[in-house]
PDB file of C-alpha atoms in Angstrom:
ATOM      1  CA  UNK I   1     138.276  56.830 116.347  1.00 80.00           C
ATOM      2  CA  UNK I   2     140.154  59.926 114.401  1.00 82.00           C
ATOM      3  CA  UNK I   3     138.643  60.892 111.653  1.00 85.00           C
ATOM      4  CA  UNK I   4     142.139  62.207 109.894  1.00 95.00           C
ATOM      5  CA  UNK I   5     145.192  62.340 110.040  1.00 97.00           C
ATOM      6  CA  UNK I   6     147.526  64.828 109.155  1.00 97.00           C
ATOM      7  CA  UNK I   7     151.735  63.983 108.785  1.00 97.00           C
ATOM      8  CA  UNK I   8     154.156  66.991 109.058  1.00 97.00           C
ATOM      9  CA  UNK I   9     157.453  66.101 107.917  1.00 96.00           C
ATOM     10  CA  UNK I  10     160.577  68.444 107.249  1.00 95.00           C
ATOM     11  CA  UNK I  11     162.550  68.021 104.240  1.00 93.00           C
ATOM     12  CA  UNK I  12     162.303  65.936 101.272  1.00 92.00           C
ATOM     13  CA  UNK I  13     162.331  62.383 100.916  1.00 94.00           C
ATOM     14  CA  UNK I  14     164.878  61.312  98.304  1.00 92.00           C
ATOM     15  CA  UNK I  15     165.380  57.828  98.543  1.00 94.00           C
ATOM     16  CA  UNK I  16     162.893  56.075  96.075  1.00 96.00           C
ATOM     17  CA  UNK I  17     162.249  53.418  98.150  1.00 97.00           C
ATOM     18  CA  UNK I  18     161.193  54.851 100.552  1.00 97.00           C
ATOM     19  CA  UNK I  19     158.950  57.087  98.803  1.00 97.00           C
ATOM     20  CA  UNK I  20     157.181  53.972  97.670  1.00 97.00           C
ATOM     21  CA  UNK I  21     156.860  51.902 100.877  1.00 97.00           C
ATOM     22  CA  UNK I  22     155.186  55.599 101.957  1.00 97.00           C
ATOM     23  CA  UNK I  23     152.677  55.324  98.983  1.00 97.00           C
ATOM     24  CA  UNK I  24     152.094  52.133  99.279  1.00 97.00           C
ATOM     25  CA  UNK I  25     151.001  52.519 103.248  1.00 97.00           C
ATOM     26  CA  UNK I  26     149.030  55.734 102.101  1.00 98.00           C
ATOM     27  CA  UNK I  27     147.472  53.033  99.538  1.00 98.00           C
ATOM     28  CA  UNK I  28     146.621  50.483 102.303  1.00 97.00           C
ATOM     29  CA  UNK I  29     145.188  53.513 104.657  1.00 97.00           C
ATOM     30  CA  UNK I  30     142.640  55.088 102.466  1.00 97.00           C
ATOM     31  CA  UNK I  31     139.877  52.577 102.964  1.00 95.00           C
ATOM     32  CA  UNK I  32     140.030  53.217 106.885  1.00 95.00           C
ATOM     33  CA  UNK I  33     141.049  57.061 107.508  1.00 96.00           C
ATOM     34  CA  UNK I  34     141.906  60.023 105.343  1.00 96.00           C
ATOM     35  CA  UNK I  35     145.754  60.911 105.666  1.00 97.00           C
ATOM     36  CA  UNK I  36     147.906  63.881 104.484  1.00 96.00           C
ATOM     37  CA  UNK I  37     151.002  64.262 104.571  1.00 96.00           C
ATOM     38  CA  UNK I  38     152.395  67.863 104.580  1.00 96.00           C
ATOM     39  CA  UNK I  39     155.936  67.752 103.707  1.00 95.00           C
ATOM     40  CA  UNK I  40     157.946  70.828 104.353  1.00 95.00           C
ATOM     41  CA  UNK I  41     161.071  72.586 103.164  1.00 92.00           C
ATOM     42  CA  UNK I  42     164.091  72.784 105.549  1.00 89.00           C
ATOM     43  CA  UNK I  43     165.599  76.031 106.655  1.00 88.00           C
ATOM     44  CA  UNK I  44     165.979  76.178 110.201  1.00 90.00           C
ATOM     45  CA  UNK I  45     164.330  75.307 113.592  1.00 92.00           C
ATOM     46  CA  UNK I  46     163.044  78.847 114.098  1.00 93.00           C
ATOM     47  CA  UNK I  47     161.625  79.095 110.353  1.00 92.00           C
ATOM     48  CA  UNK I  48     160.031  75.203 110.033  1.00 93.00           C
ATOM     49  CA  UNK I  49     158.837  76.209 113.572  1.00 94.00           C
ATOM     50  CA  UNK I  50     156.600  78.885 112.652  1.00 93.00           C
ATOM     51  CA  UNK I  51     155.109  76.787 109.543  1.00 93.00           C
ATOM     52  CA  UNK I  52     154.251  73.763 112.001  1.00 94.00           C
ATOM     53  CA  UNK I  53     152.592  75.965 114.412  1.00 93.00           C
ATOM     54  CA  UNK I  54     149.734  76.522 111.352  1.00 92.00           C
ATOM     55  CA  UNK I  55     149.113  72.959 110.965  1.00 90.00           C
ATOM     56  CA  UNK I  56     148.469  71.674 114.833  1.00 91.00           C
ATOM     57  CA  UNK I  57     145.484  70.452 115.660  1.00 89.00           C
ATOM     58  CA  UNK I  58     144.247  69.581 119.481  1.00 89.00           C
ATOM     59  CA  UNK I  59     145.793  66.084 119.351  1.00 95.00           C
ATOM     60  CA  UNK I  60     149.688  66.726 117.898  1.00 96.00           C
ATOM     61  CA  UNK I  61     152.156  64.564 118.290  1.00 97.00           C
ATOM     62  CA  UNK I  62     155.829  65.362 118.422  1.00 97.00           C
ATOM     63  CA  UNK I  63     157.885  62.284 117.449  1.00 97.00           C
ATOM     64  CA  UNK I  64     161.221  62.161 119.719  1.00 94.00           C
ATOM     65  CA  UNK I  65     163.597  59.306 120.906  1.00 93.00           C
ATOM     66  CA  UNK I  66     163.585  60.631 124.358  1.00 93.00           C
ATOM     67  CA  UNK I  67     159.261  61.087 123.893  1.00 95.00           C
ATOM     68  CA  UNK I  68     156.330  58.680 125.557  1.00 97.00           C
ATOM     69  CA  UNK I  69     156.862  55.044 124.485  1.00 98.00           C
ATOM     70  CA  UNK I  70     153.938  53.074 123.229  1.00 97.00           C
ATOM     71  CA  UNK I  71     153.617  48.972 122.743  1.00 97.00           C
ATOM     72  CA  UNK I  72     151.651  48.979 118.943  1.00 96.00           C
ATOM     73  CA  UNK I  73     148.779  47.629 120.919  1.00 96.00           C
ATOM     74  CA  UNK I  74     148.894  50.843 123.297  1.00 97.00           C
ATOM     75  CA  UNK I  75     149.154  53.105 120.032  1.00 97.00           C
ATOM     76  CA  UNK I  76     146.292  51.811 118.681  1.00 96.00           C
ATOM     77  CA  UNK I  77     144.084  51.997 121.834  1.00 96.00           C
ATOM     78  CA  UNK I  78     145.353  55.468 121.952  1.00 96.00           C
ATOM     79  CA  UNK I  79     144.078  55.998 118.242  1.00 96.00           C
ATOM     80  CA  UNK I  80     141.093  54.322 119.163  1.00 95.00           C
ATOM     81  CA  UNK I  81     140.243  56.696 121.701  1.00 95.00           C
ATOM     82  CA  UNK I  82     140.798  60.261 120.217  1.00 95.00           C
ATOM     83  CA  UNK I  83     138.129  62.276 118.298  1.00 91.00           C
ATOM     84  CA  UNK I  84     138.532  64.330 115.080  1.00 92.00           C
ATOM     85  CA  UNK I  85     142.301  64.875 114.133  1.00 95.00           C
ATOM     86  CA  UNK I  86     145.736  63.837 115.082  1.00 97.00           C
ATOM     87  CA  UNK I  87     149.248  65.263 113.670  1.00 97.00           C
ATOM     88  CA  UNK I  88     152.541  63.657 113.715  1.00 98.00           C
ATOM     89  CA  UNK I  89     155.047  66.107 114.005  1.00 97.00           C
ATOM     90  CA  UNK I  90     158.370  65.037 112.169  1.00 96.00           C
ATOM     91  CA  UNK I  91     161.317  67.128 112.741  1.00 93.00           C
ATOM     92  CA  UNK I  92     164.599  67.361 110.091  1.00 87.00           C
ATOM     93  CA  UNK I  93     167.846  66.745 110.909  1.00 79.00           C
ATOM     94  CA  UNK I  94     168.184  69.301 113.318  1.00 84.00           C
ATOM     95  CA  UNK I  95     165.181  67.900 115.485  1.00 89.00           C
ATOM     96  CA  UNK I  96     162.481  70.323 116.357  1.00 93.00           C
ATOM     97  CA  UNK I  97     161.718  73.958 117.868  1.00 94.00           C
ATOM     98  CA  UNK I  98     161.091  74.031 121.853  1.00 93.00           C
ATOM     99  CA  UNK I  99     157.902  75.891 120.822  1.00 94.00           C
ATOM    100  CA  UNK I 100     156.429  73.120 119.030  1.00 94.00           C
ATOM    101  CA  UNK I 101     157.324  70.696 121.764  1.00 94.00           C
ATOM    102  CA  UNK I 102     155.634  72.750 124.465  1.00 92.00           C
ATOM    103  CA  UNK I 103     152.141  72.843 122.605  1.00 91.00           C
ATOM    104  CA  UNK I 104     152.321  68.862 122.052  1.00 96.00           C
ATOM    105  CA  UNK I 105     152.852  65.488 123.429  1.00 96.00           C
ATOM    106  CA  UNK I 106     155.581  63.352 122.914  1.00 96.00           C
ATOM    107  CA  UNK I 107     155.694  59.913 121.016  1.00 98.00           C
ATOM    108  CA  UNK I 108     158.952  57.481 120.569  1.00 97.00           C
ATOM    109  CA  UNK I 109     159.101  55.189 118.164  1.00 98.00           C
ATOM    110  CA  UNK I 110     162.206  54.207 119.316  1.00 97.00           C
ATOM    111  CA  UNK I 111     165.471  55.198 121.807  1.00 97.00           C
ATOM    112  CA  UNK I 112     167.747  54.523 118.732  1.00 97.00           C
ATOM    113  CA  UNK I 113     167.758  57.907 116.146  1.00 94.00           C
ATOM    114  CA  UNK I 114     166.368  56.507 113.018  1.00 94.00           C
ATOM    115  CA  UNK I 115     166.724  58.371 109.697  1.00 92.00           C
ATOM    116  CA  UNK I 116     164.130  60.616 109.953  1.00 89.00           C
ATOM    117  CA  UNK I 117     162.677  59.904 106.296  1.00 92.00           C
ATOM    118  CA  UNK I 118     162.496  56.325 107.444  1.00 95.00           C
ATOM    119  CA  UNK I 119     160.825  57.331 110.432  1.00 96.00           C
ATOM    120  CA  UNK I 120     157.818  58.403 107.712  1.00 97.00           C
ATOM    121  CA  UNK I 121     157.373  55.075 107.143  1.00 97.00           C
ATOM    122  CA  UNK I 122     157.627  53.466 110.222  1.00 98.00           C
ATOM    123  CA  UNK I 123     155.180  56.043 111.674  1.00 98.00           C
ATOM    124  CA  UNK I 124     152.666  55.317 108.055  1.00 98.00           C
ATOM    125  CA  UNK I 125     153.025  51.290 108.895  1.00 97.00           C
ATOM    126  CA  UNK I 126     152.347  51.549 112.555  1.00 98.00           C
ATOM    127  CA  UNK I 127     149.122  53.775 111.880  1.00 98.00           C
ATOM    128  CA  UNK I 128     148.404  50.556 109.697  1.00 97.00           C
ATOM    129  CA  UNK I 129     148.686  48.439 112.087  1.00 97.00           C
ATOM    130  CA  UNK I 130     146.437  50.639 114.484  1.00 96.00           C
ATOM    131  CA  UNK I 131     143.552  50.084 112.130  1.00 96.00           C
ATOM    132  CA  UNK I 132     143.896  46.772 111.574  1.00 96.00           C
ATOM    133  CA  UNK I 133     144.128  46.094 115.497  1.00 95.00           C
ATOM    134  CA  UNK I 134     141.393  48.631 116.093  1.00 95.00           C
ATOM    135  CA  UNK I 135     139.199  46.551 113.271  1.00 93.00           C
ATOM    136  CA  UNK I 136     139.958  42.817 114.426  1.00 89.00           C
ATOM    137  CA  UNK I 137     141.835  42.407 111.202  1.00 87.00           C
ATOM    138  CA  UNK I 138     144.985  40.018 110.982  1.00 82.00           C
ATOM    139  CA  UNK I 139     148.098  41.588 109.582  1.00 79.00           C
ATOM    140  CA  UNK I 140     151.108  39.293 108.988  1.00 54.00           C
ATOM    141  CA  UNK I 141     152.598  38.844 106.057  1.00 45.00           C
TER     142      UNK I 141
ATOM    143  CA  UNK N   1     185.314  46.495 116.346  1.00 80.00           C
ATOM    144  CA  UNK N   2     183.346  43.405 114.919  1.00 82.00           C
ATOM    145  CA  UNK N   3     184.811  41.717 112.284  1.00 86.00           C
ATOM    146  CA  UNK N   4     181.810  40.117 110.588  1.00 95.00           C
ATOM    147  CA  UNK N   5     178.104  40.748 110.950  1.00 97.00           C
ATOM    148  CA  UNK N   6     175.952  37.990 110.222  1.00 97.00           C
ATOM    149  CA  UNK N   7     171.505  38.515 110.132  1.00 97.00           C
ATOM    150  CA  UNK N   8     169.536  35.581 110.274  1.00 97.00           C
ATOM    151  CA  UNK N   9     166.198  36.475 109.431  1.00 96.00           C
ATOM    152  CA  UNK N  10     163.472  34.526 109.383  1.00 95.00           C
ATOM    153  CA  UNK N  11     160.710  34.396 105.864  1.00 93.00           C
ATOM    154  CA  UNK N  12     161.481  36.088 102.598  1.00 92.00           C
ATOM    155  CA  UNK N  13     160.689  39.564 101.995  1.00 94.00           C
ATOM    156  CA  UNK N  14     158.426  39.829  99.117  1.00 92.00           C
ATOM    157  CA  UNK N  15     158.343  43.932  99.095  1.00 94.00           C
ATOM    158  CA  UNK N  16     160.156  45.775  96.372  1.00 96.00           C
ATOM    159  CA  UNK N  17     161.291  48.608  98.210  1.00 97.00           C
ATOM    160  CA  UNK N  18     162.397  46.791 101.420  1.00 97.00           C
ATOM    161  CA  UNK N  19     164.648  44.878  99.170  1.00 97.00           C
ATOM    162  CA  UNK N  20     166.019  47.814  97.505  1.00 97.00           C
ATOM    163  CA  UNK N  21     166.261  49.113 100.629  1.00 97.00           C
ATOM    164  CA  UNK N  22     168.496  46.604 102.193  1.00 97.00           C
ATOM    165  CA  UNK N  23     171.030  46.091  99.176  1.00 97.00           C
ATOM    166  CA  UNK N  24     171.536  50.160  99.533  1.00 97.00           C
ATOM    167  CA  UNK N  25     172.711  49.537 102.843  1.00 97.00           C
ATOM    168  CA  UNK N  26     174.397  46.361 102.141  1.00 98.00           C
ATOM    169  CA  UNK N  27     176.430  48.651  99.827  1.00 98.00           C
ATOM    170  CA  UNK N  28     176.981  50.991 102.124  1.00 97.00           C
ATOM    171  CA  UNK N  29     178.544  48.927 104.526  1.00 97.00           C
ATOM    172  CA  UNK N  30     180.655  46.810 102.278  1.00 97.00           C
ATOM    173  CA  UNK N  31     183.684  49.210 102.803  1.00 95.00           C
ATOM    174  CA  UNK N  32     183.416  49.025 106.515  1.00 95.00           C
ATOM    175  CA  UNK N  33     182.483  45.423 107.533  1.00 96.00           C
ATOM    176  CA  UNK N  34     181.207  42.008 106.348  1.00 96.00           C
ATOM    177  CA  UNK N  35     177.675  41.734 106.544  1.00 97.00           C
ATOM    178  CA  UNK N  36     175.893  38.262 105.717  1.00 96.00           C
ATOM    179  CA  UNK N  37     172.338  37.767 105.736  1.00 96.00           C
ATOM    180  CA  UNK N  38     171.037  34.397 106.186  1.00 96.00           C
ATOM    181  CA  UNK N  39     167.153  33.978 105.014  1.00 95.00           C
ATOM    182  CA  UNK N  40     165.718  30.720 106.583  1.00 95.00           C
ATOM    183  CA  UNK N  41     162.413  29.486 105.723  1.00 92.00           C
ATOM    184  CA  UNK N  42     160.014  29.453 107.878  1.00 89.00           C
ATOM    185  CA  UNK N  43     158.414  26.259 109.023  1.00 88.00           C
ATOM    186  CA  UNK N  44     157.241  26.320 112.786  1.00 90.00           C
ATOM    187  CA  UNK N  45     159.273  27.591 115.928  1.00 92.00           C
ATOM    188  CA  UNK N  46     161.063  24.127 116.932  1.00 93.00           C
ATOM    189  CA  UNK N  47     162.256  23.761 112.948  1.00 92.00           C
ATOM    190  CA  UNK N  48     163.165  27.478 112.699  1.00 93.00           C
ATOM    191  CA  UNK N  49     165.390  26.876 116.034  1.00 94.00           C
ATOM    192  CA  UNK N  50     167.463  24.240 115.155  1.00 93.00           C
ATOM    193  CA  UNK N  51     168.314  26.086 111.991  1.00 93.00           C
ATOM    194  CA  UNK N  52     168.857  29.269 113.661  1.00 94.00           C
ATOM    195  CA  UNK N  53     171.109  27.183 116.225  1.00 93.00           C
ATOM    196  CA  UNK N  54     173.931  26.029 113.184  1.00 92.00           C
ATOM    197  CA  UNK N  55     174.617  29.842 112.430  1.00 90.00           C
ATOM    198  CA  UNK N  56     174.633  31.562 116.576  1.00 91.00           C
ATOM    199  CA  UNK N  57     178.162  33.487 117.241  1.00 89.00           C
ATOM    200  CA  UNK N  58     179.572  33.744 120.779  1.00 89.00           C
ATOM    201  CA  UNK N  59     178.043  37.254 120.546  1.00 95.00           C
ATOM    202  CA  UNK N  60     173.968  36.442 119.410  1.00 96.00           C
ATOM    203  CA  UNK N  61     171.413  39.194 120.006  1.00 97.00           C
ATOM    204  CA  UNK N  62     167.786  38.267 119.320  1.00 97.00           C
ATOM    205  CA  UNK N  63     165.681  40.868 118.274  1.00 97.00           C
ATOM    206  CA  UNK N  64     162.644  41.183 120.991  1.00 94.00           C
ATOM    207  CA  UNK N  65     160.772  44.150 121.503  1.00 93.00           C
ATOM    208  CA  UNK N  66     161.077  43.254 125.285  1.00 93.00           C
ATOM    209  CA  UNK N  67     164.133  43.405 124.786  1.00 95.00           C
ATOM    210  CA  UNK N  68     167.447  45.506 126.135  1.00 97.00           C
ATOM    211  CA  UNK N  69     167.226  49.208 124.540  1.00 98.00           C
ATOM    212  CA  UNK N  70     169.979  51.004 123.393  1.00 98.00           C
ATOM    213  CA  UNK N  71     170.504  54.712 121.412  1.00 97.00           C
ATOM    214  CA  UNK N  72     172.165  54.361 118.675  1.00 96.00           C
ATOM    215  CA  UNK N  73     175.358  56.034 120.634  1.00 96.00           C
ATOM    216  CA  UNK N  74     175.021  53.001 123.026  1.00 97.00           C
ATOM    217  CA  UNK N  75     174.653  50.393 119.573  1.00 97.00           C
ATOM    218  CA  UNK N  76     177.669  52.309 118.375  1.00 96.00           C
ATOM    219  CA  UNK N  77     179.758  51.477 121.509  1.00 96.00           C
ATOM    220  CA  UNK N  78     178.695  48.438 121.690  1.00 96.00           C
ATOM    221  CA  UNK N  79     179.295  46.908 118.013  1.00 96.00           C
ATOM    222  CA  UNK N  80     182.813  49.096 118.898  1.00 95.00           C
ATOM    223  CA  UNK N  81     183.866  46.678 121.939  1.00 95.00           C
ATOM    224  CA  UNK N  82     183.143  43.501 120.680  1.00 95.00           C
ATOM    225  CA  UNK N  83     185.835  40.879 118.834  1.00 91.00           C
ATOM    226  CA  UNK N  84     185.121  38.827 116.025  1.00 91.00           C
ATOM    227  CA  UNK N  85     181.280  37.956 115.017  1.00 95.00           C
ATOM    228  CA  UNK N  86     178.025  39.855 115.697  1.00 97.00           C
ATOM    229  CA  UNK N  87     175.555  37.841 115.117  1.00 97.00           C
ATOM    230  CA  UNK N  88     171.370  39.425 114.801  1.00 98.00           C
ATOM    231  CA  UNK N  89     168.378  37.107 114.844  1.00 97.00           C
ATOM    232  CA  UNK N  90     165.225  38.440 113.465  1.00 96.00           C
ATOM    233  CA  UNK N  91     162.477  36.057 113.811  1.00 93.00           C
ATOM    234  CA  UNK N  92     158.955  35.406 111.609  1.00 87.00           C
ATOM    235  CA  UNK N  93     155.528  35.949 112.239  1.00 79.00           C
ATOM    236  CA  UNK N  94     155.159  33.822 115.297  1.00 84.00           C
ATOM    237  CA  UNK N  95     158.482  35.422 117.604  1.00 89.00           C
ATOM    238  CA  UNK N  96     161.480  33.082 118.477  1.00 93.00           C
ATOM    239  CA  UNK N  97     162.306  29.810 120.191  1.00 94.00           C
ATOM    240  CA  UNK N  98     162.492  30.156 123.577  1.00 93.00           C
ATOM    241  CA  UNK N  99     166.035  27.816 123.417  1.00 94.00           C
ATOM    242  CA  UNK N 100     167.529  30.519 121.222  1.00 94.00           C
ATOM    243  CA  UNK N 101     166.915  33.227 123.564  1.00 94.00           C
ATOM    244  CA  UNK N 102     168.065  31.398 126.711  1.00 93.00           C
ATOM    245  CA  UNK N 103     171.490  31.349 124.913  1.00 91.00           C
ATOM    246  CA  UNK N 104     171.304  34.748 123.276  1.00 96.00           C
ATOM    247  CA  UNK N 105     171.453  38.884 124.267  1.00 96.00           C
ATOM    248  CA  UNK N 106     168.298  40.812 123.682  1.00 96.00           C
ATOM    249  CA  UNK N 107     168.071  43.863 121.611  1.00 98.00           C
ATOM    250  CA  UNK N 108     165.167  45.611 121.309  1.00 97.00           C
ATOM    251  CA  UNK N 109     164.563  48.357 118.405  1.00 98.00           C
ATOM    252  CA  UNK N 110     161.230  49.556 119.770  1.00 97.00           C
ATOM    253  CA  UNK N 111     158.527  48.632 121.647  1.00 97.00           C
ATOM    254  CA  UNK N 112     156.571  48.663 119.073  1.00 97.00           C
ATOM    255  CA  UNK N 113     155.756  45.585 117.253  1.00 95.00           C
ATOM    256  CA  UNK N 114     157.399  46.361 113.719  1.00 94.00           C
ATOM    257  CA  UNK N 115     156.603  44.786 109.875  1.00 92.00           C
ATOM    258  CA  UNK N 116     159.712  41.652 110.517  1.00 89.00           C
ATOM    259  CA  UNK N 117     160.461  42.739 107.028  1.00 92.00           C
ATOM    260  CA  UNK N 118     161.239  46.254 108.043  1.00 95.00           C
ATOM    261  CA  UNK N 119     163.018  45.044 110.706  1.00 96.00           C
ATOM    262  CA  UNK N 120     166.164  43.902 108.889  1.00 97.00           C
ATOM    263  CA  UNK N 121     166.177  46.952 106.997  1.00 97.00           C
ATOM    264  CA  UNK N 122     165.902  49.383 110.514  1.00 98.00           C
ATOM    265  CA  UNK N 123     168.623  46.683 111.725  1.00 98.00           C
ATOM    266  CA  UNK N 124     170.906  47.595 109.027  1.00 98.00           C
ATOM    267  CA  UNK N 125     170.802  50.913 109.103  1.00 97.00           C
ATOM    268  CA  UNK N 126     171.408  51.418 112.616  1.00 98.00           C
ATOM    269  CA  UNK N 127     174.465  49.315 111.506  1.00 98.00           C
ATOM    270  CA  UNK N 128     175.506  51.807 109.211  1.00 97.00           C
ATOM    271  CA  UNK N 129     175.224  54.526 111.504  1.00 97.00           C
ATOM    272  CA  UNK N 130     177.347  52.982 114.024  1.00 96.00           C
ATOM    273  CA  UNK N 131     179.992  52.365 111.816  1.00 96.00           C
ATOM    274  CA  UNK N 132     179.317  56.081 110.605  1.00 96.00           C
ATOM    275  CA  UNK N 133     179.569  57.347 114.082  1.00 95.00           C
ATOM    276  CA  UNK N 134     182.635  54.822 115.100  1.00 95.00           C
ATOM    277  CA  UNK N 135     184.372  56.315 112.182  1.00 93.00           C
ATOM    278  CA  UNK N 136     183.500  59.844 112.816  1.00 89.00           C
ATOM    279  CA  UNK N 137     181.930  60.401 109.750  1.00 87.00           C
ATOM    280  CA  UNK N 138     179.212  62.572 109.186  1.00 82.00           C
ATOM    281  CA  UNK N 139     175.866  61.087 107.985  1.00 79.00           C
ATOM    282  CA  UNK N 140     172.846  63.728 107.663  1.00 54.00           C
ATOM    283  CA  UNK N 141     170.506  63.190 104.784  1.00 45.00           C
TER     284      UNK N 141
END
């Protein structure tokens, strides 16, 4: 099972509501793994490129509508299954450097475009739902 | 372009910020298009159906993550070419009649299984962006 996980996000999340469906995810998470989220400034591909490339670990994960789709059963297996760290890669606006891409694999959340800071929380509450799946737990509410 | 949206959505959402998050884009849209939401209580598939049945347009797409995909270009085009009422189920905890899908379209956000809370509020802002994108309006943030 990872033992952390690590979030790279571009740009700032301004929308308070978001912001506190994130910390309230982060909230429900602790318990089961340790999470960080690294957010970073904005200020072009080339640029937010070169300050990914010091956060990757072996298991990175570029998220990208046209990326690997994964059922939330499949994502959790796929937690399940990987040792020491994973990172999320989460690109800005303008999406995300080639030379990122070519040192990761792919995940897709979705074919639609979501707003990307949304896409922090979708990401945070499928993670969730990994460990509850992973730990026999129900989760409906 | 549709003339009225209608979302029937199945439980209450008890979350702060996913409420906050929805009247944002309830506001949002207001200048563009008619959006109702319709909260029905839930109370067992069979009840949920025949409630869900009263409020079905001739254009009905029930949310399913095994469902028809679309980018949001494709949502765009497609909320562009129809007449009169789009109409979205989202149902509860336990999925959707099988007598509402025989008479409905699919649509499928993700194959992932999301919160049916979040749902509504990834629903509405993909409706948002198609009316951003069928108006040629920019929308980066």
């Amino acid at each position: 099972m990872a033992s952390k996980i690590r979030i790279i996000a571009v740009g700032k999340v301004k929308e308070r509501y978001i912001i506190e469906g994130i910390s309230e995810y982060l909230k429900r998470l602790k318990p089961f793994v340790k999470v960080d989220v690294i957010e970073l400034k904005d200020g072009g591909l080339k640029k937010e490129a070169e300050k990914i490339a010091n956060h990757l670990s072996s298991s990175t994960f570029v998220l990208d509508e046209r990326g690997k789709q994964f059922s939330s059963l499949e994502f959790a297996d796929m937690i399940k299954k990987i040792e020491g760290e994973i990172t999320f890669v989460i690109g800005g606006a303008d999406g995300i450097d080639e030379s990122i891409k070519q040192k990761s694999k792919t995940l897709s959340l979705s074919k639609m475009t979501f707003l990307h800071e949304m896409t922090r929380l979708i990401l945070l509450e499928q993670i969730y739902r990994s460990y509850m799946i992973n730990s026999n737990r129900s989760y409906h509410k």
